[in-house]
């Protein structure tokens, strides 16, 4: 059962960030007809959206593609914390009303990750660097609630597939979902994320990643070595630096 802290965080996230909308590109196609609008209105009244209602936890981070790490994008997560060890998230390219659904992410605890076979672990990226660096944020909720949320995600892992290139830093978007799904990863060293990617997100949401990093330094003592920390090591043309508290798990 999800404890009261997690439930409270989800409620706060569901009502937060009404003023931090990000714009997204339009999808090609004709405007909705009167018939389509009427059908949608009827469906809203008559049909159930039960599976969607629990997706009330909102977080924003960044994803590089594992096979193409310079393909980096901002990722808006809307998550359902199903229990203390498992969450499932839908990913969008913004938090506006016309945001494009471009991926999914599953988040599991260190305990569940330990049960996976070695070949499966290669699909799951570590989260400690995202948290300790200040890159992963939950916009709009009070600072103590966000700290509690990030504390609950220390040592967790994510399995993320992006199914639509809706634009990445320095690259154009595809108008439609094209090609195969791409496995996303996490940044685990300073310098891996393009500075403009982080700066633009911070400016729009009115946050300061550098200040968040200082505030989250206390979480370093909880961070244990993680699998996948070195998977993108040496794959960037620019210099990178170790991030305090982020340690690679020794190879078996």
XYZ file of C-alpha atoms in Angstrom:
252
model
C 0.000 0.000 0.000
C 1.261 3.489 -0.806
C 2.006 5.301 2.449
C 0.535 8.652 3.454
C 3.667 10.594 2.447
C 3.569 9.273 -1.110
C -0.157 9.952 -1.375
C 0.306 13.516 -0.138
C 3.108 14.119 -2.631
C 0.933 12.843 -5.452
C -1.912 15.158 -4.438
C 0.394 18.169 -4.266
C 1.898 17.383 -7.651
C -1.516 16.990 -9.230
C -2.522 20.571 -8.364
C 0.882 22.236 -8.812
C 2.575 24.040 -11.662
C -0.436 25.578 -13.305
C 1.636 28.572 -14.428
C 4.705 26.758 -15.759
C 3.314 25.535 -19.078
C 5.786 24.673 -21.799
C 4.904 25.065 -25.444
C 5.020 22.198 -27.909
C 4.786 21.933 -31.671
C 1.432 21.173 -33.357
C 0.714 17.755 -34.786
C -0.068 17.622 -38.516
C -3.712 17.061 -39.419
C -7.027 18.806 -39.909
C -8.679 20.629 -36.981
C -11.203 18.616 -34.989
C -14.614 18.507 -36.556
C -17.805 19.315 -34.659
C -18.624 15.593 -34.738
C -15.306 14.641 -33.117
C -15.721 17.302 -30.431
C -19.243 16.051 -29.684
C -18.031 12.442 -29.474
C -15.289 13.459 -27.058
C -17.769 15.323 -24.871
C -20.033 12.294 -24.752
C -17.166 9.941 -23.985
C -16.048 12.164 -21.123
C -19.478 11.849 -19.521
C -20.183 8.190 -20.280
C -16.827 6.435 -20.241
C -14.418 5.737 -17.412
C -10.849 7.042 -17.321
C -9.957 5.038 -14.217
C -6.458 3.950 -15.368
C -5.480 7.595 -15.963
C -6.650 9.141 -12.702
C -3.724 7.939 -10.544
C -1.140 9.560 -12.867
C -0.881 12.572 -10.579
C 2.821 12.773 -9.728
C 4.660 15.235 -12.003
C 8.440 15.350 -12.466
C 10.728 16.912 -15.073
C 14.162 15.610 -15.997
C 16.399 14.977 -18.995
C 16.993 11.906 -21.141
C 19.898 11.104 -23.434
C 19.375 8.192 -25.788
C 21.667 5.329 -24.785
C 22.898 4.584 -28.307
C 22.982 8.266 -29.307
C 23.867 10.170 -26.111
C 24.064 13.565 -27.842
C 20.361 13.139 -28.631
C 19.128 14.781 -25.415
C 15.684 16.004 -24.470
C 13.601 17.417 -21.655
C 11.175 14.808 -20.328
C 7.916 15.572 -18.529
C 6.889 12.599 -16.402
C 3.327 11.992 -15.217
C 3.538 9.033 -12.890
C 1.369 6.602 -10.953
C 3.142 5.354 -7.827
C 1.542 1.916 -7.710
C 3.328 0.883 -4.507
C 6.528 1.775 -2.644
C 8.695 -0.134 -5.115
C 7.086 0.466 -8.506
C 5.865 3.467 -10.493
C 4.791 3.804 -14.108
C 5.032 7.067 -16.024
C 3.814 8.557 -19.268
C 6.288 10.941 -20.903
C 5.462 14.136 -22.786
C 7.503 16.804 -24.544
C 5.927 19.574 -22.449
C 3.311 20.133 -19.745
C 0.936 22.078 -21.980
C -2.511 20.958 -23.052
C -1.296 19.973 -26.510
C 1.795 18.070 -25.301
C 2.873 15.123 -27.411
C 3.118 11.691 -25.778
C 6.630 10.533 -26.643
C 7.530 7.739 -24.267
C 7.043 5.652 -21.141
C 9.146 5.014 -18.078
C 8.936 2.390 -15.351
C 10.625 3.172 -12.045
C 11.627 0.456 -9.612
C 13.350 0.367 -6.258
C 16.829 -0.972 -5.626
C 15.173 -4.024 -4.078
C 13.279 -4.903 -7.268
C 16.290 -4.121 -9.454
C 18.306 -6.709 -7.520
C 15.818 -9.409 -8.594
C 16.398 -8.821 -12.330
C 18.590 -11.146 -14.429
C 21.874 -9.602 -15.637
C 20.728 -9.234 -19.252
C 17.638 -7.296 -18.140
C 19.594 -4.896 -15.925
C 21.239 -3.444 -19.044
C 17.923 -1.718 -19.885
C 17.606 0.121 -16.545
C 19.350 3.431 -15.890
C 20.378 4.698 -12.423
C 18.725 7.733 -10.837
C 21.146 8.943 -8.158
C 22.960 11.404 -10.436
C 19.696 12.880 -11.695
C 18.643 13.550 -8.117
C 21.953 14.702 -6.613
C 22.724 17.012 -9.555
C 19.411 18.854 -9.230
C 18.384 17.821 -12.750
C 15.275 15.900 -11.668
C 12.627 18.212 -10.233
C 8.981 18.143 -9.178
C 7.815 21.667 -10.103
C 5.342 23.577 -8.008
C 5.220 21.535 -4.827
C 6.636 22.888 -1.548
C 10.380 22.395 -1.062
C 9.996 19.977 1.894
C 7.644 17.800 -0.160
C 10.035 17.753 -3.103
C 12.944 16.798 -0.836
C 10.893 13.929 0.577
C 10.030 12.777 -2.946
C 13.659 12.843 -4.094
C 14.735 11.043 -0.941
C 12.245 8.275 -1.777
C 13.775 7.889 -5.271
C 17.427 7.607 -4.206
C 18.931 4.288 -5.417
C 16.007 3.656 -7.785
C 16.204 2.735 -11.479
C 14.216 3.567 -14.599
C 13.494 1.734 -17.841
C 12.596 4.316 -20.471
C 11.580 4.024 -24.106
C 11.043 7.040 -26.318
C 8.784 6.334 -29.271
C 8.700 9.769 -30.898
C 11.504 12.206 -31.615
C 9.615 15.338 -30.579
C 12.796 17.383 -30.764
C 16.124 17.258 -29.018
C 18.710 19.857 -28.143
C 20.194 21.053 -31.408
C 17.932 18.858 -33.533
C 14.553 19.115 -35.211
C 11.538 17.033 -34.293
C 9.716 14.500 -36.411
C 6.155 15.554 -37.201
C 4.912 12.039 -36.486
C 6.168 9.060 -34.430
C 8.663 7.480 -36.815
C 11.097 4.598 -36.593
C 11.852 2.211 -33.748
C 11.623 2.986 -30.057
C 14.848 4.296 -28.513
C 16.166 3.274 -25.099
C 16.880 6.343 -22.974
C 19.507 6.678 -20.254
C 20.491 9.070 -17.474
C 23.313 11.580 -17.124
C 25.803 10.399 -14.514
C 28.612 12.961 -14.761
C 28.860 16.705 -14.845
C 29.288 17.905 -18.404
C 27.266 15.152 -20.076
C 24.099 17.228 -20.342
C 24.261 20.150 -22.733
C 24.230 23.327 -20.582
C 21.610 25.004 -22.761
C 19.214 22.105 -22.143
C 19.315 22.572 -18.375
C 19.428 26.365 -18.469
C 16.362 26.639 -20.685
C 14.328 24.308 -18.446
C 15.417 26.113 -15.283
C 14.609 29.529 -16.707
C 11.149 28.505 -17.857
C 10.214 26.760 -14.600
C 11.849 29.369 -12.379
C 14.180 26.947 -10.615
C 17.910 26.792 -9.925
C 19.500 23.378 -10.451
C 22.780 24.495 -8.850
C 20.972 25.538 -5.676
C 18.994 22.287 -5.617
C 22.279 20.391 -5.838
C 23.512 22.114 -2.686
C 20.260 21.371 -0.855
C 20.370 17.711 -1.872
C 23.977 17.157 -0.783
C 22.592 15.619 2.407
C 21.244 12.738 0.297
C 24.746 11.665 -0.717
C 25.046 9.606 2.452
C 22.044 7.518 1.311
C 23.335 6.917 -2.210
C 24.769 3.472 -2.837
C 26.793 2.324 -5.873
C 24.562 1.812 -8.898
C 24.628 -0.255 -12.049
C 24.796 1.664 -15.332
C 26.693 4.705 -14.027
C 29.572 4.122 -16.464
C 27.522 3.090 -19.504
C 27.937 6.499 -21.207
C 31.432 7.198 -19.874
C 33.729 8.475 -22.621
C 30.925 8.846 -25.168
C 30.873 12.656 -25.102
C 33.215 14.938 -27.032
C 33.369 17.476 -24.183
C 35.092 16.949 -20.811
C 33.061 15.367 -18.027
C 33.641 15.201 -14.287
C 32.711 12.820 -11.510
C 29.637 13.841 -9.558
C 29.935 13.643 -5.743
C 27.921 10.769 -4.345
C 27.525 8.971 -7.678
C 29.452 5.691 -7.650
C 29.450 2.860 -10.182
C 28.571 -0.602 -8.935
C 31.485 -3.002 -9.466
C 31.035 -5.410 -12.367
C 29.985 -8.901 -11.235
